[in-house]
Tab-separated table of C-alpha atoms in Angstrom:
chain	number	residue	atom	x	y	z
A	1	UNK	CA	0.000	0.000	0.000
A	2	UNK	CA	1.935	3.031	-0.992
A	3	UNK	CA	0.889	6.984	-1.777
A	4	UNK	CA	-2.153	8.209	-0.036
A	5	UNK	CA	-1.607	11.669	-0.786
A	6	UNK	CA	-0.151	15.284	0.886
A	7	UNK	CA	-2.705	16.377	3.794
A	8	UNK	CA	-2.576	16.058	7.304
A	9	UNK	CA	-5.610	13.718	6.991
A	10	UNK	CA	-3.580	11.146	4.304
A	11	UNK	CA	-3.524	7.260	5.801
A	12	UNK	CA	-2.676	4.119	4.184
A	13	UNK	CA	-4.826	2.485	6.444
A	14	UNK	CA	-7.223	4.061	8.871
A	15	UNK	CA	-9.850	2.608	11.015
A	16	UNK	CA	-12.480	4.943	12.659
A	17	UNK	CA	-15.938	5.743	14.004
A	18	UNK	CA	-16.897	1.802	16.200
A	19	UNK	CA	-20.459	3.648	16.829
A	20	UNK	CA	-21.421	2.187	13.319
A	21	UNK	CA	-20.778	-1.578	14.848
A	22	UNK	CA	-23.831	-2.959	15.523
A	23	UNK	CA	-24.964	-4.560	19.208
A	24	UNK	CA	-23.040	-3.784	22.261
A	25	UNK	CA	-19.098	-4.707	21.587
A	26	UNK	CA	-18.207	-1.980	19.721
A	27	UNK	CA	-14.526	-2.622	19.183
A	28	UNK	CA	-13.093	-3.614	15.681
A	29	UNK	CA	-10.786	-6.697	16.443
A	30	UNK	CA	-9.031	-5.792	13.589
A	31	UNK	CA	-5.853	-7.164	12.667
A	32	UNK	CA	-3.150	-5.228	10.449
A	33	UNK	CA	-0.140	-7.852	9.599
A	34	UNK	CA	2.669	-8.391	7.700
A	35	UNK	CA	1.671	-5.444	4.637
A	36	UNK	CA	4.447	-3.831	3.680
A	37	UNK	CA	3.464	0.407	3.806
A	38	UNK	CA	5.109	2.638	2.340
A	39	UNK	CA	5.467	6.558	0.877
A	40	UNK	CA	8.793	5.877	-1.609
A	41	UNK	CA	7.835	8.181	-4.219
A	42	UNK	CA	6.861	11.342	-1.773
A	43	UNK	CA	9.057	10.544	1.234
A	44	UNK	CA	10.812	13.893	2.709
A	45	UNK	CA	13.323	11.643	5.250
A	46	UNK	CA	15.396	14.114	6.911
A	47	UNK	CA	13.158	16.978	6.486
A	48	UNK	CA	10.652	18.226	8.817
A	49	UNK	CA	6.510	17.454	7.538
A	50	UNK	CA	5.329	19.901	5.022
A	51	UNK	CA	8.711	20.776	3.168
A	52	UNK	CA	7.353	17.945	0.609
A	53	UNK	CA	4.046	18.413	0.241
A	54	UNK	CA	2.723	15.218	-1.400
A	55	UNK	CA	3.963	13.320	1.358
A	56	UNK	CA	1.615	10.559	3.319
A	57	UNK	CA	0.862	11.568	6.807
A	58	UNK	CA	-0.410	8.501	8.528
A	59	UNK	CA	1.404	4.832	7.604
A	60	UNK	CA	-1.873	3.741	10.128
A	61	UNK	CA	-4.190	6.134	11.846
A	62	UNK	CA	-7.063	4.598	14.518
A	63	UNK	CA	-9.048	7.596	15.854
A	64	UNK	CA	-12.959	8.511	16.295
A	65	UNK	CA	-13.676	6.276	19.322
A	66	UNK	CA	-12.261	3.046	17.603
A	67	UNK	CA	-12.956	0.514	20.099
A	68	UNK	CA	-10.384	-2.676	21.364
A	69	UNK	CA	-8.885	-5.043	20.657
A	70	UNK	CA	-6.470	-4.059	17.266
A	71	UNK	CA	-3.139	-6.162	16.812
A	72	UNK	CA	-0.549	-4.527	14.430
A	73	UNK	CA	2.155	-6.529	13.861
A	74	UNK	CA	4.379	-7.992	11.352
A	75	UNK	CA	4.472	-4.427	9.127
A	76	UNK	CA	7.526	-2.537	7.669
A	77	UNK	CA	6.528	1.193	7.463
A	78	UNK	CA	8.443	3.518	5.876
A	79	UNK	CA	8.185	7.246	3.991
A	80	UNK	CA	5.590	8.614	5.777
A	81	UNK	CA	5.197	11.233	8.406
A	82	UNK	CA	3.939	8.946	11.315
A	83	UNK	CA	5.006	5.738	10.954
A	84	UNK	CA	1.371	4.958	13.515
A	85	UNK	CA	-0.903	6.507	15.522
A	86	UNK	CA	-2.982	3.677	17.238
A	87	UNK	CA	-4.613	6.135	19.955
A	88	UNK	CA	-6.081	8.914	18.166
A	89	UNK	CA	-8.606	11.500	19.484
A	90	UNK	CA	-5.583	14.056	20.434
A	91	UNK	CA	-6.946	16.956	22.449
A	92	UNK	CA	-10.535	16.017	22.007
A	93	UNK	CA	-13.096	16.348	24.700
A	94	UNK	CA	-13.407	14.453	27.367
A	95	UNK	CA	-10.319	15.438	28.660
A	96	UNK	CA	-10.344	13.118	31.778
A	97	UNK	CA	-8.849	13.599	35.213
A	98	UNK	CA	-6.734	11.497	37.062
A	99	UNK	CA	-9.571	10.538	39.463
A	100	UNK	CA	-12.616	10.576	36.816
A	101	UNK	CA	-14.264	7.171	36.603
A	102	UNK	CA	-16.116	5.068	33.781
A	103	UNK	CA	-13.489	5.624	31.455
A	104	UNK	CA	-14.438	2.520	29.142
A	105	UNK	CA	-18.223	4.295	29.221
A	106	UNK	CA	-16.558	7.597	28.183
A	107	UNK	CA	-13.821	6.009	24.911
A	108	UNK	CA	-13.036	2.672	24.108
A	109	UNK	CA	-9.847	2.496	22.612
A	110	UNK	CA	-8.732	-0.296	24.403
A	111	UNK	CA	-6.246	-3.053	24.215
A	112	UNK	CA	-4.027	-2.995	21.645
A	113	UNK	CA	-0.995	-4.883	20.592
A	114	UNK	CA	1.699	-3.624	18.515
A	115	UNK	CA	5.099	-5.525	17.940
A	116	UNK	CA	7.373	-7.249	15.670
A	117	UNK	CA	7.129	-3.727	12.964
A	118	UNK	CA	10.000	-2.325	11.605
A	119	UNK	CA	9.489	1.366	11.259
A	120	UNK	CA	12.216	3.791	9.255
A	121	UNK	CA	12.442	6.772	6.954
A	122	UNK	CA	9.719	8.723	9.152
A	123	UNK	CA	9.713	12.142	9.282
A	124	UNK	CA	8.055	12.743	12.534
A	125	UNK	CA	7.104	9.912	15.322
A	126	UNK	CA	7.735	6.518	14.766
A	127	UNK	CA	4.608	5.359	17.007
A	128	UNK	CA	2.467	8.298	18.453
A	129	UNK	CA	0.439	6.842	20.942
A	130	UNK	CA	-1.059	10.370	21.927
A	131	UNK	CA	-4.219	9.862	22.713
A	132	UNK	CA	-6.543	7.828	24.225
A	133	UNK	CA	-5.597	4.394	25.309
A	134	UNK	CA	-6.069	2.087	28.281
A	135	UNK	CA	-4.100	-1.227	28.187
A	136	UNK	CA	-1.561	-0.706	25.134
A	137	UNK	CA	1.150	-2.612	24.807
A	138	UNK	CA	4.190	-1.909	22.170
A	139	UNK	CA	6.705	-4.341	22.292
A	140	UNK	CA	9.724	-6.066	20.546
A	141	UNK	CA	9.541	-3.703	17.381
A	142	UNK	CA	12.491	-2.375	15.723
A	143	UNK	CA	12.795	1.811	15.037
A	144	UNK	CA	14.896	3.013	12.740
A	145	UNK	CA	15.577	6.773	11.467
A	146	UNK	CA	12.672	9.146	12.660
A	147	UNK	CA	12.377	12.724	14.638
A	148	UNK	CA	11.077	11.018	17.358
A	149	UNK	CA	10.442	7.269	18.053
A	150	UNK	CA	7.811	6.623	20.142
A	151	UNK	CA	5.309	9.726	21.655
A	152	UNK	CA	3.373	9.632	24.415
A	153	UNK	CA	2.433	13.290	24.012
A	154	UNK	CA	-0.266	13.472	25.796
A	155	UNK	CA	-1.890	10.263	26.173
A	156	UNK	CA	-4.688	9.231	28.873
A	157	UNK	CA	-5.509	7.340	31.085
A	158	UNK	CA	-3.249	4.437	30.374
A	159	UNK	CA	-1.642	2.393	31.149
A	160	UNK	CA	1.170	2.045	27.927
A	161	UNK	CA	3.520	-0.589	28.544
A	162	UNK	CA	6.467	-0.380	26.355
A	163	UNK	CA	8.801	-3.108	26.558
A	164	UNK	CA	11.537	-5.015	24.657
A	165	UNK	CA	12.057	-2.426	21.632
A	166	UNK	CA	15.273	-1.064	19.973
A	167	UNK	CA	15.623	2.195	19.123
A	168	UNK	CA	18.548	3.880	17.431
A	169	UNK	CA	18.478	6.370	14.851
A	170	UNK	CA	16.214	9.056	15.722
A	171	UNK	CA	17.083	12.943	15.477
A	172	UNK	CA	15.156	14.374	18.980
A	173	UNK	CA	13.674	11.954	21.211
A	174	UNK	CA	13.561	8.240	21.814
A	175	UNK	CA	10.369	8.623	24.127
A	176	UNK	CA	8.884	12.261	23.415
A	177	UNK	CA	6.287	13.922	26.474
A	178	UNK	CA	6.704	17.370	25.221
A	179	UNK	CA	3.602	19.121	24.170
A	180	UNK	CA	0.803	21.974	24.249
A	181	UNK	CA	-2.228	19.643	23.441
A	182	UNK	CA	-4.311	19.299	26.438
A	183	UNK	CA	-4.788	16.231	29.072
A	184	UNK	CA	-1.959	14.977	30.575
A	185	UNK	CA	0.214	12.068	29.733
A	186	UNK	CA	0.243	9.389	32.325
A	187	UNK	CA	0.740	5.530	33.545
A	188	UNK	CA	3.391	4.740	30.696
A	189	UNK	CA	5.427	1.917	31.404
A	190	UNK	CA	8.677	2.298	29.635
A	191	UNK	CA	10.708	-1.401	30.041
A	192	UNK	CA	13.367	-3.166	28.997
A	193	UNK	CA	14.004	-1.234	25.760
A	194	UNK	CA	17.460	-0.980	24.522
A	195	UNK	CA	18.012	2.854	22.889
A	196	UNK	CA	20.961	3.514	21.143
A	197	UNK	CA	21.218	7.477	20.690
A	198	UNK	CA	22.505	8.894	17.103
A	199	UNK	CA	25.201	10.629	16.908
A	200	UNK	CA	23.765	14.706	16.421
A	201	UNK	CA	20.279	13.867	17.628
A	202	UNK	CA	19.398	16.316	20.643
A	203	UNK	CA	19.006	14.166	23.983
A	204	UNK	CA	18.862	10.891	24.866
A	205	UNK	CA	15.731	11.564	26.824
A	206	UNK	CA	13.888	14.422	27.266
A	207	UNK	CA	11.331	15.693	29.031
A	208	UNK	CA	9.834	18.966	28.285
A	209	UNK	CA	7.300	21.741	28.929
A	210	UNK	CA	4.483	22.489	28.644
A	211	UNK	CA	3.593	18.837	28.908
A	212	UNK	CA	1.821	17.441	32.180
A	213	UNK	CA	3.166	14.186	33.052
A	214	UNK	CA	2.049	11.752	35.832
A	215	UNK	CA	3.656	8.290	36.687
A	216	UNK	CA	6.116	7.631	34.136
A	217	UNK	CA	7.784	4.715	34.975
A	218	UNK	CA	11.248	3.533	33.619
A	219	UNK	CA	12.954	-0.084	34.595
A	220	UNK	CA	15.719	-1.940	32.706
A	221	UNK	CA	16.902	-0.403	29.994
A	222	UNK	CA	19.895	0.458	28.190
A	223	UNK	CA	20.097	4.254	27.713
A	224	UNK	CA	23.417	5.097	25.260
A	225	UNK	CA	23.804	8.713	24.481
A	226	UNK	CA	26.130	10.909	22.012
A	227	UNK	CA	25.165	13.775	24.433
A	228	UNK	CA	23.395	14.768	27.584
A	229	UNK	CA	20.999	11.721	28.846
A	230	UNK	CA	18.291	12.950	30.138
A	231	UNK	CA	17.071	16.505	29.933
A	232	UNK	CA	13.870	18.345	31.944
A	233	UNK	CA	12.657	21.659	30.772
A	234	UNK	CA	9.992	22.608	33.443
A	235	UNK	CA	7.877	25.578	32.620
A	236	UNK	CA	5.315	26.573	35.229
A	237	UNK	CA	5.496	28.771	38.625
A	238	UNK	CA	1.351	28.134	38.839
A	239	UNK	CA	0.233	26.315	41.571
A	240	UNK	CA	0.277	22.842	41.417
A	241	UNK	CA	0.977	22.511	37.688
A	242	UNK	CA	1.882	18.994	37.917
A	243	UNK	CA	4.718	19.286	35.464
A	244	UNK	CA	6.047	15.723	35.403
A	245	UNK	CA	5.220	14.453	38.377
A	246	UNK	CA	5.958	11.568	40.073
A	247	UNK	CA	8.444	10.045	37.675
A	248	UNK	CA	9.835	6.708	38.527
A	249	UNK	CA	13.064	5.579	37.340
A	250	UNK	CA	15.332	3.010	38.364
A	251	UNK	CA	17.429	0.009	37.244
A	252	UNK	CA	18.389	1.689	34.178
A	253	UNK	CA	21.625	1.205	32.198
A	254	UNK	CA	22.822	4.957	31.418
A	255	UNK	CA	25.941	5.683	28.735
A	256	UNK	CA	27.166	8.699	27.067
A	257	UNK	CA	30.297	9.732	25.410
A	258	UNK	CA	30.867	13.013	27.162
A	259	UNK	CA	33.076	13.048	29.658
A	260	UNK	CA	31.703	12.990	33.313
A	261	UNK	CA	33.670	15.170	34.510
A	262	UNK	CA	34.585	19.300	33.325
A	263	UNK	CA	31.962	21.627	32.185
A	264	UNK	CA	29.891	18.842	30.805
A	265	UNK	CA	26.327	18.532	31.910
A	266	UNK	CA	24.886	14.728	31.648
A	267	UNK	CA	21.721	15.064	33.769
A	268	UNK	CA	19.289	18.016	33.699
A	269	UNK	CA	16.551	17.979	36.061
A	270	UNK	CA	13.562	19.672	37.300
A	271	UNK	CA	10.618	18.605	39.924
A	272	UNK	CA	7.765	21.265	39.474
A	273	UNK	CA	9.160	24.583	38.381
A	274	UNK	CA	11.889	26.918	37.075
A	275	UNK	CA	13.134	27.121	40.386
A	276	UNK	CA	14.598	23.349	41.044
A	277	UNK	CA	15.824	22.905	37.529
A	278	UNK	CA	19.015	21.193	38.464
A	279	UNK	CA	22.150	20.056	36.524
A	280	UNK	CA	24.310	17.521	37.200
A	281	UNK	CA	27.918	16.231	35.491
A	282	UNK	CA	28.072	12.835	37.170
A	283	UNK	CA	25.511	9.989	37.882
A	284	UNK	CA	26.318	10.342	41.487
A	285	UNK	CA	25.252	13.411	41.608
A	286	UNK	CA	22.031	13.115	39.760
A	287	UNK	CA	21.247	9.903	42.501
A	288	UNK	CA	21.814	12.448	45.085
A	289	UNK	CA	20.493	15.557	43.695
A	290	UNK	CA	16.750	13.846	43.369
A	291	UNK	CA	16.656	11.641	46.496
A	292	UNK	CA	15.031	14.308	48.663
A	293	UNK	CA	12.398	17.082	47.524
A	294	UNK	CA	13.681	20.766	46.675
A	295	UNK	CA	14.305	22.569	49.466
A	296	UNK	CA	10.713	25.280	48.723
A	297	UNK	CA	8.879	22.006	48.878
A	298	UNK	CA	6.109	21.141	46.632
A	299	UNK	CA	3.087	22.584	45.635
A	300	UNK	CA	0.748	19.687	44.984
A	301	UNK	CA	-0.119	17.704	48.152
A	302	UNK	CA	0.214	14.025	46.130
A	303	UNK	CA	3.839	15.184	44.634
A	304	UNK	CA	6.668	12.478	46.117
A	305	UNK	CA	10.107	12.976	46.198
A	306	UNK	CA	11.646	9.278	44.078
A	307	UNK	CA	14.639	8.431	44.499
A	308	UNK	CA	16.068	8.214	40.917
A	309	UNK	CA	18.075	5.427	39.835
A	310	UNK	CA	19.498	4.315	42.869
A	311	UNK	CA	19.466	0.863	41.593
A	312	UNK	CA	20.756	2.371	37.960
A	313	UNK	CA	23.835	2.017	37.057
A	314	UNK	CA	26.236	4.119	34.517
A	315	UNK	CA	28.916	2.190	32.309
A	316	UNK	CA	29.289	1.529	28.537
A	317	UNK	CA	27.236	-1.403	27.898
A	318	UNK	CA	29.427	-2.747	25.274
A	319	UNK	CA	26.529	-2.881	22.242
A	320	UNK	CA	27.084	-4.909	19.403
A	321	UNK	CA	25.011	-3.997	16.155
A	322	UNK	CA	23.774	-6.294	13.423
A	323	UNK	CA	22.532	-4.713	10.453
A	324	UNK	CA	18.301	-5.963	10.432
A	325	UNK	CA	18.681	-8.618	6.969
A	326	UNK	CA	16.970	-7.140	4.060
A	327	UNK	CA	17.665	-3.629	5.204
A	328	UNK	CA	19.991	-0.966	4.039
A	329	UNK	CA	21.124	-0.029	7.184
A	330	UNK	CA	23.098	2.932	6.058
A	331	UNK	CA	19.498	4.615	5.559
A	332	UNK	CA	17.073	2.523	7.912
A	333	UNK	CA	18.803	2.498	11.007
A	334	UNK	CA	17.892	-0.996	11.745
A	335	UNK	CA	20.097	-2.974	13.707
A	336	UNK	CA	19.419	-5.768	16.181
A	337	UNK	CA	21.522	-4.462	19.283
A	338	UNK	CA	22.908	-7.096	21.934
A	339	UNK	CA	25.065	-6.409	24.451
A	340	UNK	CA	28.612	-7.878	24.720
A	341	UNK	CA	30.258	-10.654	26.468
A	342	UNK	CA	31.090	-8.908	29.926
A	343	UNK	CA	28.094	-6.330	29.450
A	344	UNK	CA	27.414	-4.654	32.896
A	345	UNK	CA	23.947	-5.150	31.353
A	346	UNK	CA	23.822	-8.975	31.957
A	347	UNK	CA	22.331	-10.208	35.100
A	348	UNK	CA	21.801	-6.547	36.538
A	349	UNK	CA	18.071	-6.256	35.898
A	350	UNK	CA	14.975	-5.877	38.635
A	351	UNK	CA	12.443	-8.894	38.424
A	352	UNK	CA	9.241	-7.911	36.967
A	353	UNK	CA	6.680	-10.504	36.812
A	354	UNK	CA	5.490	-11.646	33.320
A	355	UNK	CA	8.174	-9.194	31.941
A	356	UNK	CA	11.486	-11.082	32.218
A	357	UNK	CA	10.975	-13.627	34.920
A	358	UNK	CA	11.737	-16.589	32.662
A	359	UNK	CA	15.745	-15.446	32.259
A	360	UNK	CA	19.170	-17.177	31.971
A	361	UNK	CA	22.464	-16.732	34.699
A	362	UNK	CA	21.818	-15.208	38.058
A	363	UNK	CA	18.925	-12.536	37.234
A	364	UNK	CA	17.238	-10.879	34.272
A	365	UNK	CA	19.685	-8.376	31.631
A	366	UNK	CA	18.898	-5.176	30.899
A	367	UNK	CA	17.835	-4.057	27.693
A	368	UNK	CA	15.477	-5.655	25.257
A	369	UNK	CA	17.183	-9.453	24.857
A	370	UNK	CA	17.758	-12.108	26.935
A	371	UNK	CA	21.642	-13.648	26.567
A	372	UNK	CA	22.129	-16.925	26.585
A	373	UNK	CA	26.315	-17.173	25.984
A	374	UNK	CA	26.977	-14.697	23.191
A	375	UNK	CA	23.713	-15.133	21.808
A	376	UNK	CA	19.660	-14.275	22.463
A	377	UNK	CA	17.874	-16.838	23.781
A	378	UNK	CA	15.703	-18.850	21.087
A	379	UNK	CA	12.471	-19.085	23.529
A	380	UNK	CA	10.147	-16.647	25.386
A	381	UNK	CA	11.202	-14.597	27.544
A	382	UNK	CA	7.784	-14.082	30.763
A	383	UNK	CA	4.736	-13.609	28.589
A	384	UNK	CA	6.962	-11.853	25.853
A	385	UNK	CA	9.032	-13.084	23.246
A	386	UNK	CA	12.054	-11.104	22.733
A	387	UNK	CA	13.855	-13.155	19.524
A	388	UNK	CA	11.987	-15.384	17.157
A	389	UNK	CA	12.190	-16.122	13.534
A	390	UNK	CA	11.040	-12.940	11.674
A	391	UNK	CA	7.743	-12.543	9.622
A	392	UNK	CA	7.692	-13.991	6.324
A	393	UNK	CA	7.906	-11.250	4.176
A	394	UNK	CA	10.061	-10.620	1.937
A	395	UNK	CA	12.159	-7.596	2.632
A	396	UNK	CA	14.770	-7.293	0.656
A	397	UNK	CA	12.190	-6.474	-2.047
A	398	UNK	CA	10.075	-4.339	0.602
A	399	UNK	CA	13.614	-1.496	1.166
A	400	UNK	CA	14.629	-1.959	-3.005
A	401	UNK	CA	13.053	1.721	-3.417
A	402	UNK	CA	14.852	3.428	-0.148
A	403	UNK	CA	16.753	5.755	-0.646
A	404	UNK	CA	20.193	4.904	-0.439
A	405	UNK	CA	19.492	0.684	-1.167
């Protein structure tokens, strides 16, 4: 499915509008596998959307209320502007509350399952989730070049778990909660992802203003930067603004290639306003600098000071990249990324139940494989696989009209 045309509302495939399913299950149970979806002729890669107009916006779009249960898996998406957006509805009344009930009465989008894609060549997000979701799970896909790879700007209520991807080659963000649109983004559940920062792109993570962020939550992954690692632009002095609050981090594997040391600045962070905004050159010091609250305290009551990562852990994790088969990885940016023999990655990682609870050696790795010797381990890992023969497509056929193949 190629070409859909040069507007903001362009798909290759869209689903929408589950009030015209009869009876009372409204969702779709639609299943989007192994298509090949692609913008060749009017991809802009490397340019921001609209400086080529004829570009595709949407590789898939779900939006309008779309109900549960959608699996998209399988697909290589390349060309267009958003690789996905499975969540839809962005900005659009009800904006719900942290507290406000009924929220399968108020939308449905529900349930979703998206893994095993291979997403490149985009020339915005990878997988915007923003929107409205509860119980969406992203996991073991590959992300190539983008601007950002996966946004979760805003989406509501949640929960997004987001486990066992690898991400390298994006320009801004590997996990993007910047925006203006209103809700606020919360109950994401970023896990066991291995991101491998290119060399130029802006930060490793970032999270910026004036996005409202509740209960992110980060465990086990390999985080390896060109630059700073993680970077907090907060942007309120209003009263209980909620400005990423309540972040949870830990058990992380942090990397970067500046020097620790100097003038450098690896860890930026802020809890609620412009007044805390707090730098930090070494890892130590960014344990230290967030185990407490800021000394003007906060200004919402159910604000908690979090220790972050004082499990975590900062060392090179010794990555080894394999160019994805059928892929010219010169352009795509996919690589399957495994850590090295003597990884500080291997054995290091926190027990999560159904996550990586059926591991080899002394205790789970960090990142998205499981090692078994020099090699990923050939069976599932908890309740999801992490390396299994790849869909039977063929691919080298799918990337013959990149650019660059």
């Amino acid at each position: 499915i190629r070409d859909a045309g040069g507007t903001i509302d362009s798909y290759l495939v869209h689903l929408a509008h589950n009030e015209l399913i009869p009876g009372p299950d409204k969702n779709f149970y639609a299943l989007i596998m192994n298509n090949i979806l692609a913008d060749d002729d009017n991809s802009n890669t490397g340019l921001q959307y609209g400086e080529y107009p004829d570009q595709t916006y949407y590789g898939i779009k779900q939006d309008d209320g779309v109900g549960g249960m959608t699996i998209i898996r399988g697909n290589t998406i390349r060309g267009v502007a958003d690789g996905m957006s499975p969540g839809g509805d962005e900005g659009e009344s009800p904006i719900l509350g942290p507290l406000d009930s009924d929220v399968l009465d108020t939308w449905t989008n529900q349930n979703i399952d998206i893994y095993d894609n291979y997403i490149y060549g985009v020339s915005d997000d990878a997988i915007e989730t923003d929107g409205h979701m509860i119980n969406g799970r992203i996991f073991k896909n590959h992300i190539g070049s983008c601007v950002n790879a996966i946004s979760v700007a805003p989406v509501w209520p949640g929960p997004y778990f987001i486990v066992r991807n690898t991400i390298y080659g994006y320009r801004e963000q590997c996990l993007k909660s910047n925006t203006a649109v209103p809700g606020g983004t919360r109950n994401v559940f970023f896990y066991q992802n291995t991101v491998k920062q290119k060399a130029g792109a802006t930060y490793c993570y970032y999270r910026g203003m004036p996005a409202k962020v509740d209960n992110i939550t980060l465990r086990n992954n390999i985080f390896e930067a060109t630059g700073r690692v993680i970077d907090t632009d907060i942007g309120s002095n209003s009263p209980c603004e909620w400005y990423h609050k309540n972040d949870d981090f830990d058990y992380d594997l942090f990397w970067s290639d500046l020097p620790n040391t100097g003038g450098y600045v690896l860890f930026k962070w802020g809890f609620s306003d412009y007044s805390d905004n707090q730098r930090f050159k070494t890892f130590e010091a960014f344990q230290a600098g967030t185990e407490h609250a800021p000394a003007q305290g906060f200004t919402c009551p159910d604000q908690r000071a979090i220790p972050e990562e004082a499990n975590g852990h900062f060392a090179d994790p010794h990555l080894a990249l394999t160019p994805v088969s059928g892929f010219n990885a010169g352009t795509s940016f996919l690589y399957d990324i495994v850590p090295g023999q003597g990884s500080p990655a291997i054995d290091k990682a926190v027990l999560i139940p159904g996550i990586n609870d059926n591991f080899v050696g002394a205790g789970p790795d960090v990142g998205a494989v499981e090692l078994q010797g020099a090699a990923p381990i050939g069976t599932d890992v908890g309740d999801i696989p992490v390396f299994r023969p790849r869909v039977a497509i063929d691919k080298a056929d799918a990337d013959s009209a990149a650019p660059g193949a």
